[in-house]
Amino acid sequence: MYVSTVGIGNTGGHFVSGPSADSKSLHPCAFHEGHGATAVPPSASLVIAIMTHQFPALTPEQKKALSDIAQRIVAPGKGILAADESVGTMGSRLQRIKVENTEENRRAFREILFSSDASINQSIGGVIFFHETLYQKDSSGKPFPDVIKDKGIVVGIKLDKGTAPLAGTNGETTIQGLDGLAERCAQYKKDGADFGKWRAVLKITETTPSTLAIQENANTLARYASICQQHGLVPIVEPEVLPDGEHDLQRCQYVTEKVLATVYKALNDHHVYLEGTLLKPNMVTAGHSASTQDIRVNQWSLNFYVFFFFPPAGICFLSGGQSEEEASLNLSAINQCSLPKPWKLTFSYGRALQASALAAWAGKPENKKATQEAFCKRAQINGLASKGQYIVSGKSDGAAKQSLFTASYTY
Ligand SMILES: O=P(O)(O)OC[C@@]1(O)O[C@H](CO)[C@@H](O)[C@@H]1O
């Protein structure tokens, strides 16, 4: 057994008992009461018993490279465009606007988004690609990753391979894609990606999520995150608690907190460097079919309660079927909360960044300008929301207010 004495005080000691054992400075939340943390007076010494030895997983240079990438993605006012819909998911999006799901139509829509004015880089720090899109080109033959990078935006890649049933549970799932992941990461890094995404899905019902599903998905996320970091990719860790159900906001908060606590224990067990990660969680909301939707004021304070102890570089919320407008207002409300915010709180939206743009496009090349305007408008609004500066204008159009909820959202 190793025993280490760690000074914590004004000179900035190492905090090794929390989730981010590699942190060079004490996370401000370490002194917050609750969640099992010990309030330690500044300048006190902390004697910590370390049960096992950690072989260094990453060099200081690797850590710096990862944290620099993460910070670029969530620089002030920036968030992520999740354009990583699989072929099937893109198919259902295109079906709604009566456009055939061909490779060319998927490419054409993405080209319109990616060729938006370079000023889009003021609100978009990263774009998540699906495998197919990473290897597509614009009409002039330029590979999409280069189109994005030339705007100063970081390229990411969806790495999970979707859900698989977990036997012995009430219809719960785990996520596939660990086999061969190291090789895929190495290749994607060579091909221009600097971050990855892995989405695990948990569902609230009377009997779920089970401890098995929570633990299995947390462990899988941690294995993925560790492999990503070994290959220079910043992992987006996405444990999504789906909005389906009649549950109230408190139940969502309870479940989300249990899920996140388990995920962060697993990340710690796997020696994942948290400052080189991004968390992509669900917002804490009442279930989509809840009889009473709680008022937003509860929502933002509970979001903070949930995230108080975790130090990733940034927290990039998914939109989870909220309307574009709702997702922007909620993100702004979260950022307006007066509690201390040691991380960037921003967006990684799929539906809530593309719905108006898709509707404006309708598969017609002549709608390119209107499509880009719709996309840039939502990006700018979410950029403002990530700084807590978006307030309802009363002018937003019908499309932006339409619910984007899909039951049991898988892809
Ligand atoms: O909930 P949203 O913001 O629409 O999308 C969140 C997300 O994880 O789910 C999608 C699945 O298609 C992904 O494209 C995207 O990254």
Short mmCIF file of C-alpha atoms and ligand atoms in Angstrom, two decimals:
data_model
loop_
_atom_site.label_atom_id
_atom_site.label_comp_id
_atom_site.label_asym_id
_atom_site.label_seq_id
_atom_site.Cartn_x
_atom_site.Cartn_y
_atom_site.Cartn_z
CA MET A 1 0.00 0.00 0.00
CA TYR A 2 1.31 3.46 -0.90
CA VAL A 3 0.61 6.38 1.38
CA SER A 4 1.05 9.88 0.07
CA THR A 5 0.87 13.16 1.91
CA VAL A 6 -0.58 15.93 -0.17
CA GLY A 7 -0.55 19.58 0.79
CA ILE A 8 -3.61 21.58 -0.13
CA GLY A 9 -3.46 25.28 0.33
CA ASN A 10 -2.85 28.68 -1.13
CA THR A 11 0.29 27.53 -2.92
CA GLY A 12 -1.85 25.20 -5.04
CA GLY A 13 -1.24 21.61 -4.03
CA HIS A 14 -2.42 18.47 -5.77
CA PHE A 15 -5.88 17.18 -5.11
CA VAL A 16 -5.67 13.44 -5.48
CA SER A 17 -8.71 12.16 -3.66
CA GLY A 18 -11.29 13.48 -6.14
CA PRO A 19 -12.15 12.30 -9.61
CA SER A 20 -9.38 14.26 -11.30
CA ALA A 21 -6.29 12.84 -9.67
CA ASP A 22 -4.13 14.55 -12.29
CA SER A 23 -5.40 18.03 -11.62
CA LYS A 24 -2.68 20.56 -10.99
CA SER A 25 -4.98 22.76 -8.96
CA LEU A 26 -7.65 22.04 -6.45
CA HIS A 27 -11.08 21.93 -8.01
CA PRO A 28 -13.16 24.68 -6.39
CA CYS A 29 -16.00 22.30 -5.75
CA ALA A 30 -13.83 20.19 -3.47
CA PHE A 31 -14.92 22.34 -0.56
CA HIS A 32 -18.59 22.15 -1.36
CA GLU A 33 -20.62 20.29 1.21
CA GLY A 34 -22.71 17.26 0.35
CA HIS A 35 -22.16 14.45 -2.14
CA GLY A 36 -19.80 12.82 0.32
CA ALA A 37 -17.00 15.37 -0.09
CA THR A 38 -14.97 16.44 2.91
CA ALA A 39 -14.62 20.12 3.61
CA VAL A 40 -10.87 20.63 4.04
CA PRO A 41 -9.62 23.93 5.42
CA PRO A 42 -7.03 25.64 3.18
CA SER A 43 -3.40 24.86 4.09
CA ALA A 44 -4.31 21.61 5.81
CA SER A 45 -2.50 18.43 4.87
CA LEU A 46 -4.39 15.47 3.62
CA VAL A 47 -3.08 11.98 4.11
CA ILE A 48 -4.43 9.72 1.44
CA ALA A 49 -4.05 5.99 1.29
CA ILE A 50 -3.66 4.80 -2.28
CA MET A 51 -4.56 1.16 -2.59
CA THR A 52 -3.01 0.41 -5.96
CA HIS A 53 -0.32 1.86 -8.15
CA GLN A 54 -1.23 3.86 -11.23
CA PHE A 55 1.17 3.42 -14.11
CA PRO A 56 1.29 6.73 -15.98
CA ALA A 57 -1.40 6.54 -18.67
CA LEU A 58 -0.50 9.75 -20.46
CA THR A 59 2.59 11.95 -20.66
CA PRO A 60 2.34 15.62 -19.62
CA GLU A 61 2.58 16.50 -23.33
CA GLN A 62 -0.33 14.21 -24.21
CA LYS A 63 -2.39 15.73 -21.41
CA LYS A 64 -1.65 19.27 -22.54
CA ALA A 65 -2.56 18.42 -26.14
CA LEU A 66 -5.89 16.92 -25.01
CA SER A 67 -6.81 19.77 -22.74
CA ASP A 68 -5.87 22.34 -25.43
CA ILE A 69 -8.22 20.61 -27.91
CA ALA A 70 -11.04 20.51 -25.36
CA GLN A 71 -10.59 24.17 -24.50
CA ARG A 72 -10.66 25.18 -28.16
CA ILE A 73 -13.98 23.39 -28.65
CA VAL A 74 -15.64 25.09 -25.71
CA ALA A 75 -13.94 28.49 -25.96
CA PRO A 76 -16.26 31.29 -24.70
CA GLY A 77 -19.47 31.50 -26.72
CA LYS A 78 -18.83 28.23 -28.57
CA GLY A 79 -20.48 24.82 -28.63
CA ILE A 80 -20.72 21.79 -30.87
CA LEU A 81 -22.74 20.95 -33.99
CA ALA A 82 -23.64 17.25 -33.70
CA ALA A 83 -23.87 16.33 -37.38
CA ASP A 84 -23.15 12.67 -36.67
CA GLU A 85 -26.54 11.21 -37.53
CA SER A 86 -26.15 7.70 -38.87
CA VAL A 87 -27.57 6.80 -42.28
CA GLY A 88 -30.82 5.59 -40.69
CA THR A 89 -31.33 8.63 -38.46
CA MET A 90 -30.59 10.99 -41.33
CA GLY A 91 -33.15 9.00 -43.31
CA SER A 92 -35.91 9.81 -40.85
CA ARG A 93 -34.90 13.49 -40.84
CA LEU A 94 -35.00 13.61 -44.63
CA GLN A 95 -38.27 11.72 -44.77
CA ARG A 96 -39.92 14.54 -42.83
CA ILE A 97 -39.01 17.00 -45.58
CA LYS A 98 -39.87 14.45 -48.29
CA VAL A 99 -36.29 14.06 -49.50
CA GLU A 100 -34.88 10.68 -50.49
CA ASN A 101 -32.21 9.23 -48.19
CA THR A 102 -29.37 8.94 -50.71
CA GLU A 103 -25.68 9.43 -50.04
CA GLU A 104 -25.72 12.49 -52.30
CA ASN A 105 -28.65 14.11 -50.45
CA ARG A 106 -26.97 13.52 -47.09
CA ARG A 107 -23.76 15.01 -48.51
CA ALA A 108 -25.55 17.96 -50.06
CA PHE A 109 -27.22 18.98 -46.80
CA ARG A 110 -23.97 18.68 -44.86
CA GLU A 111 -22.15 20.72 -47.52
CA ILE A 112 -24.62 23.56 -47.07
CA LEU A 113 -24.06 23.59 -43.30
CA PHE A 114 -20.29 23.25 -43.53
CA SER A 115 -19.93 25.95 -46.18
CA SER A 116 -21.69 28.55 -44.03
CA ASP A 117 -19.82 31.81 -43.60
CA ALA A 118 -16.53 31.45 -41.68
CA SER A 119 -17.98 33.66 -38.92
CA ILE A 120 -19.85 30.54 -37.79
CA ASN A 121 -16.64 29.77 -35.91
CA GLN A 122 -17.68 32.41 -33.37
CA SER A 123 -20.36 30.04 -32.08
CA ILE A 124 -19.33 26.58 -33.31
CA GLY A 125 -16.11 25.19 -31.82
CA GLY A 126 -16.48 21.58 -32.98
CA VAL A 127 -18.44 19.48 -35.45
CA ILE A 128 -19.12 15.79 -34.84
CA PHE A 129 -19.03 13.70 -38.03
CA PHE A 130 -20.45 10.30 -38.86
CA HIS A 131 -17.97 7.92 -40.58
CA GLU A 132 -19.53 8.43 -44.01
CA THR A 133 -19.37 12.23 -43.74
CA LEU A 134 -15.73 12.29 -42.64
CA TYR A 135 -14.76 10.87 -46.02
CA GLN A 136 -17.09 13.01 -48.16
CA LYS A 137 -16.05 16.12 -50.10
CA ASP A 138 -17.62 19.42 -51.04
CA SER A 139 -18.55 20.22 -54.66
CA SER A 140 -15.04 21.52 -55.37
CA GLY A 141 -13.50 18.23 -54.19
CA LYS A 142 -12.29 19.50 -50.81
CA PRO A 143 -12.62 16.89 -48.02
CA PHE A 144 -15.20 17.94 -45.41
CA PRO A 145 -12.71 17.74 -42.51
CA ASP A 146 -10.56 20.34 -44.31
CA VAL A 147 -13.58 22.58 -44.93
CA ILE A 148 -14.26 22.57 -41.18
CA LYS A 149 -10.64 22.90 -40.06
CA ASP A 150 -10.02 25.82 -42.41
CA LYS A 151 -12.68 27.69 -40.43
CA GLY A 152 -10.73 27.02 -37.23
CA ILE A 153 -13.30 24.47 -36.04
CA VAL A 154 -12.29 21.15 -34.48
CA VAL A 155 -13.32 17.90 -36.19
CA GLY A 156 -14.87 15.07 -34.17
CA ILE A 157 -16.07 11.56 -34.98
CA LYS A 158 -18.87 9.38 -33.61
CA LEU A 159 -17.16 6.22 -32.34
CA ASP A 160 -19.87 4.07 -30.78
CA LYS A 161 -21.60 1.44 -32.90
CA GLY A 162 -25.04 1.68 -31.38
CA THR A 163 -26.93 -0.24 -28.73
CA ALA A 164 -27.14 -3.98 -27.97
CA PRO A 165 -29.59 -5.66 -25.56
CA LEU A 166 -28.51 -6.32 -21.97
CA ALA A 167 -29.94 -9.69 -20.97
CA GLY A 168 -31.66 -9.83 -17.59
CA THR A 169 -32.90 -6.26 -17.76
CA ASN A 170 -36.23 -4.80 -18.73
CA GLY A 171 -35.26 -3.91 -22.30
CA GLU A 172 -32.10 -2.04 -21.37
CA THR A 173 -29.01 -1.78 -23.53
CA THR A 174 -25.26 -1.42 -23.60
CA ILE A 175 -23.18 0.18 -26.34
CA GLN A 176 -21.05 -1.63 -28.89
CA GLY A 177 -17.83 -0.52 -30.55
CA LEU A 178 -14.94 -1.33 -28.21
CA ASP A 179 -13.50 -4.08 -30.44
CA GLY A 180 -10.97 -2.51 -32.79
CA LEU A 181 -11.58 0.93 -31.24
CA ALA A 182 -7.86 1.66 -30.75
CA GLU A 183 -7.15 1.05 -34.44
CA ARG A 184 -10.16 3.15 -35.50
CA CYS A 185 -9.05 6.02 -33.23
CA ALA A 186 -5.53 5.95 -34.66
CA GLN A 187 -6.91 6.06 -38.21
CA TYR A 188 -9.42 8.83 -37.51
CA LYS A 189 -6.71 10.92 -35.85
CA LYS A 190 -4.61 10.59 -39.02
CA ASP A 191 -7.66 11.54 -41.07
CA GLY A 192 -8.22 14.80 -39.22
CA ALA A 193 -10.33 14.05 -36.13
CA ASP A 194 -9.32 15.49 -32.77
CA PHE A 195 -12.24 14.35 -30.65
CA GLY A 196 -14.63 11.43 -30.39
CA LYS A 197 -18.18 10.82 -29.22
CA TRP A 198 -19.77 7.80 -27.56
CA ARG A 199 -23.44 7.86 -26.59
CA ALA A 200 -24.80 5.51 -23.93
CA VAL A 201 -28.56 5.42 -23.37
CA LEU A 202 -30.49 4.93 -20.13
CA LYS A 203 -34.22 4.98 -19.74
CA ILE A 204 -36.40 5.98 -16.79
CA THR A 205 -39.33 3.67 -16.00
CA GLU A 206 -40.55 2.15 -12.73
CA THR A 207 -37.93 -0.60 -13.06
CA THR A 208 -35.14 1.19 -14.90
CA PRO A 209 -32.38 2.19 -15.09
CA SER A 210 -31.05 -0.91 -13.34
CA THR A 211 -27.76 -0.92 -11.46
CA LEU A 212 -26.46 -3.34 -14.08
CA ALA A 213 -27.26 -1.00 -16.98
CA ILE A 214 -25.83 2.02 -15.18
CA GLN A 215 -22.60 0.21 -14.31
CA GLU A 216 -22.14 -1.50 -17.65
CA ASN A 217 -22.68 1.72 -19.61
CA ALA A 218 -20.41 3.70 -17.27
CA ASN A 219 -17.63 1.15 -17.61
CA THR A 220 -17.97 1.05 -21.39
CA LEU A 221 -17.85 4.85 -21.56
CA ALA A 222 -14.70 4.83 -19.42
CA ARG A 223 -12.96 2.19 -21.59
CA TYR A 224 -13.83 4.23 -24.67
CA ALA A 225 -12.59 7.47 -23.07
CA SER A 226 -9.31 5.88 -22.04
CA ILE A 227 -8.68 4.44 -25.54
CA CYS A 228 -9.51 7.79 -27.16
CA GLN A 229 -7.03 9.66 -24.98
CA GLN A 230 -4.29 7.15 -25.76
CA HIS A 231 -4.71 8.13 -29.42
CA GLY A 232 -4.90 11.89 -28.97
CA LEU A 233 -8.69 12.21 -29.27
CA VAL A 234 -10.66 14.15 -26.64
CA PRO A 235 -13.54 11.88 -25.64
CA ILE A 236 -17.04 13.31 -25.41
CA VAL A 237 -18.63 11.20 -22.69
CA GLU A 238 -22.38 11.02 -23.33
CA PRO A 239 -24.50 9.12 -20.84
CA GLU A 240 -27.97 10.15 -22.02
CA VAL A 241 -30.91 9.63 -19.71
CA LEU A 242 -33.75 9.68 -22.24
CA PRO A 243 -36.62 12.15 -21.78
CA ASP A 244 -39.28 9.45 -22.41
CA GLY A 245 -41.67 8.85 -19.53
CA GLU A 246 -44.10 10.36 -17.07
CA HIS A 247 -41.55 10.95 -14.31
CA ASP A 248 -41.19 14.28 -12.58
CA LEU A 249 -38.13 16.50 -12.52
CA GLN A 250 -36.94 15.18 -9.15
CA ARG A 251 -36.82 11.61 -10.45
CA CYS A 252 -34.81 12.73 -13.48
CA GLN A 253 -32.45 14.61 -11.19
CA TYR A 254 -32.02 11.55 -8.94
CA VAL A 255 -31.38 9.18 -11.84
CA THR A 256 -29.06 11.59 -13.67
CA GLU A 257 -27.05 12.11 -10.50
CA LYS A 258 -26.69 8.33 -9.93
CA VAL A 259 -25.68 7.82 -13.56
CA LEU A 260 -23.11 10.64 -13.52
CA ALA A 261 -21.67 9.53 -10.19
CA THR A 262 -21.19 6.02 -11.58
CA VAL A 263 -19.70 7.33 -14.82
CA TYR A 264 -17.18 9.50 -12.95
CA LYS A 265 -16.21 6.62 -10.65
CA ALA A 266 -15.55 4.51 -13.76
CA LEU A 267 -13.58 7.32 -15.44
CA ASN A 268 -11.47 7.58 -12.31
CA ASP A 269 -10.96 3.81 -12.16
CA HIS A 270 -9.75 3.88 -15.77
CA HIS A 271 -7.35 6.79 -15.11
CA VAL A 272 -9.10 9.03 -17.59
CA TYR A 273 -7.67 12.55 -17.63
CA LEU A 274 -10.81 14.58 -16.95
CA GLU A 275 -9.47 17.94 -18.09
CA GLY A 276 -9.06 16.30 -21.48
CA THR A 277 -12.71 15.19 -21.69
CA LEU A 278 -16.05 16.81 -22.44
CA LEU A 279 -19.26 15.68 -20.79
CA LYS A 280 -22.41 15.54 -22.92
CA PRO A 281 -25.33 15.04 -20.54
CA ASN A 282 -29.07 15.36 -20.79
CA MET A 283 -30.58 18.44 -19.19
CA VAL A 284 -32.52 17.61 -16.05
CA THR A 285 -36.18 17.91 -17.04
CA ALA A 286 -39.48 16.25 -16.22
CA GLY A 287 -40.34 13.32 -18.52
CA HIS A 288 -41.80 14.14 -21.90
CA SER A 289 -45.22 12.74 -20.89
CA ALA A 290 -45.23 14.16 -17.34
CA SER A 291 -48.58 15.59 -16.32
CA THR A 292 -47.04 18.80 -15.05
CA GLN A 293 -43.90 20.25 -16.55
CA ASP A 294 -41.83 21.84 -13.79
CA ILE A 295 -40.95 25.45 -14.09
CA ARG A 296 -37.58 26.24 -15.58
CA VAL A 297 -36.22 27.89 -12.44
CA ASN A 298 -36.05 24.50 -10.71
CA GLN A 299 -34.38 23.03 -13.69
CA TRP A 300 -31.31 25.17 -13.73
CA SER A 301 -30.58 24.94 -10.04
CA LEU A 302 -30.96 21.17 -10.15
CA ASN A 303 -28.62 20.97 -13.09
CA PHE A 304 -26.01 22.62 -10.99
CA TYR A 305 -26.63 20.37 -8.05
CA VAL A 306 -26.06 17.40 -10.30
CA PHE A 307 -22.81 18.61 -11.80
CA PHE A 308 -21.19 20.23 -8.82
CA PHE A 309 -18.30 17.85 -8.41
CA PHE A 310 -17.17 16.90 -11.85
CA PRO A 311 -14.28 18.68 -13.55
CA PRO A 312 -14.37 17.97 -17.30
CA ALA A 313 -13.18 20.80 -19.57
CA GLY A 314 -16.73 21.53 -20.53
CA ILE A 315 -20.29 20.33 -20.21
CA CYS A 316 -22.00 20.30 -23.59
CA PHE A 317 -25.68 19.50 -23.22
CA LEU A 318 -27.57 17.45 -25.79
CA SER A 319 -30.95 18.80 -26.84
CA GLY A 320 -32.83 15.50 -26.42
CA GLY A 321 -35.91 16.35 -28.46
CA GLN A 322 -36.51 19.82 -27.03
CA SER A 323 -37.55 22.39 -29.62
CA GLU A 324 -34.75 24.63 -30.88
CA GLU A 325 -36.10 27.53 -28.87
CA GLU A 326 -36.59 25.52 -25.69
CA ALA A 327 -33.05 24.11 -25.87
CA SER A 328 -31.60 27.63 -26.31
CA LEU A 329 -33.66 29.15 -23.49
CA ASN A 330 -32.84 26.32 -21.12
CA LEU A 331 -29.12 26.56 -21.86
CA SER A 332 -29.24 30.30 -21.29
CA ALA A 333 -31.13 29.78 -18.04
CA ILE A 334 -28.54 27.26 -16.88
CA ASN A 335 -25.80 29.79 -17.56
CA GLN A 336 -27.66 32.55 -15.75
CA CYS A 337 -27.58 30.61 -12.50
CA SER A 338 -25.55 32.51 -9.93
CA LEU A 339 -23.80 29.45 -8.46
CA PRO A 340 -20.07 29.11 -9.18
CA LYS A 341 -19.42 27.60 -12.61
CA PRO A 342 -15.96 26.04 -12.90
CA TRP A 343 -16.64 24.62 -16.37
CA LYS A 344 -17.99 25.89 -19.68
CA LEU A 345 -21.70 25.07 -19.95
CA THR A 346 -22.55 24.90 -23.60
CA PHE A 347 -24.34 22.93 -26.31
CA SER A 348 -23.71 19.87 -28.45
CA TYR A 349 -26.98 19.89 -30.32
CA GLY A 350 -28.11 17.73 -33.19
CA ARG A 351 -31.82 18.31 -33.69
CA ALA A 352 -31.89 21.71 -31.98
CA LEU A 353 -29.30 23.13 -34.39
CA GLN A 354 -30.55 21.62 -37.63
CA ALA A 355 -34.35 21.47 -37.57
CA SER A 356 -35.01 24.95 -39.02
CA ALA A 357 -32.17 24.51 -41.50
CA LEU A 358 -33.58 21.20 -42.74
CA ALA A 359 -37.05 22.70 -43.08
CA ALA A 360 -35.65 25.68 -45.00
CA TRP A 361 -33.64 23.42 -47.33
CA ALA A 362 -36.39 20.98 -48.33
CA GLY A 363 -33.89 19.29 -50.64
CA LYS A 364 -33.75 22.26 -53.06
CA PRO A 365 -30.36 23.76 -54.04
CA GLU A 366 -31.94 27.18 -54.51
CA ASN A 367 -32.71 27.21 -50.76
CA LYS A 368 -29.02 27.16 -49.84
CA LYS A 369 -28.96 30.76 -48.58
CA ALA A 370 -32.10 30.38 -46.47
CA THR A 371 -30.75 27.11 -45.04
CA GLN A 372 -27.46 28.70 -44.04
CA GLU A 373 -29.27 31.68 -42.53
CA ALA A 374 -31.44 29.38 -40.43
CA PHE A 375 -28.42 27.37 -39.26
CA CYS A 376 -26.29 30.45 -38.49
CA LYS A 377 -29.19 32.02 -36.58
CA ARG A 378 -29.54 28.99 -34.27
CA ALA A 379 -25.75 28.75 -33.86
CA GLN A 380 -25.56 32.41 -32.86
CA ILE A 381 -28.49 32.09 -30.46
CA ASN A 382 -26.89 29.07 -28.80
CA GLY A 383 -23.56 30.89 -28.63
CA LEU A 384 -25.37 33.63 -26.69
CA ALA A 385 -27.13 31.01 -24.56
CA SER A 386 -23.76 29.48 -23.65
CA LYS A 387 -22.94 32.85 -22.07
CA GLY A 388 -26.37 33.19 -20.44
CA GLN A 389 -27.21 36.05 -22.77
CA TYR A 390 -30.11 34.69 -24.78
CA ILE A 391 -33.52 35.91 -23.79
CA VAL A 392 -36.75 35.19 -25.58
CA SER A 393 -37.31 37.70 -28.36
CA GLY A 394 -40.91 36.76 -29.02
CA LYS A 395 -40.04 36.74 -32.72
CA SER A 396 -38.94 33.17 -33.25
CA ASP A 397 -40.71 31.33 -36.01
CA GLY A 398 -42.96 28.28 -35.71
CA ALA A 399 -40.30 25.74 -36.74
CA ALA A 400 -38.01 26.76 -33.89
CA LYS A 401 -40.79 26.09 -31.38
CA GLN A 402 -41.74 22.65 -32.67
CA SER A 403 -40.98 19.73 -30.37
CA LEU A 404 -38.27 17.48 -31.80
CA PHE A 405 -39.05 14.61 -29.47
CA THR A 406 -38.86 11.06 -30.80
CA ALA A 407 -39.87 8.21 -28.49
CA SER A 408 -37.00 5.91 -27.33
CA TYR A 409 -34.53 7.87 -29.42
CA THR A 410 -31.94 5.46 -30.77
CA TYR A 411 -29.81 5.78 -33.82
O1 LIG B 1 -30.43 15.21 -28.76
P1 LIG B 1 -29.76 15.89 -29.92
O2 LIG B 1 -29.18 17.23 -29.55
O3 LIG B 1 -30.61 15.94 -31.14
O4 LIG B 1 -28.53 14.98 -30.39
C1 LIG B 1 -27.65 14.41 -29.49
C2 LIG B 1 -26.97 13.25 -30.18
O5 LIG B 1 -26.11 12.56 -29.32
O6 LIG B 1 -27.98 12.34 -30.59
C3 LIG B 1 -27.94 12.23 -31.98
C4 LIG B 1 -28.38 10.91 -32.45
O7 LIG B 1 -28.74 10.99 -33.78
C5 LIG B 1 -26.55 12.55 -32.37
O8 LIG B 1 -26.50 12.96 -33.67
C6 LIG B 1 -26.21 13.64 -31.43
O9 LIG B 1 -24.83 13.73 -31.21
#
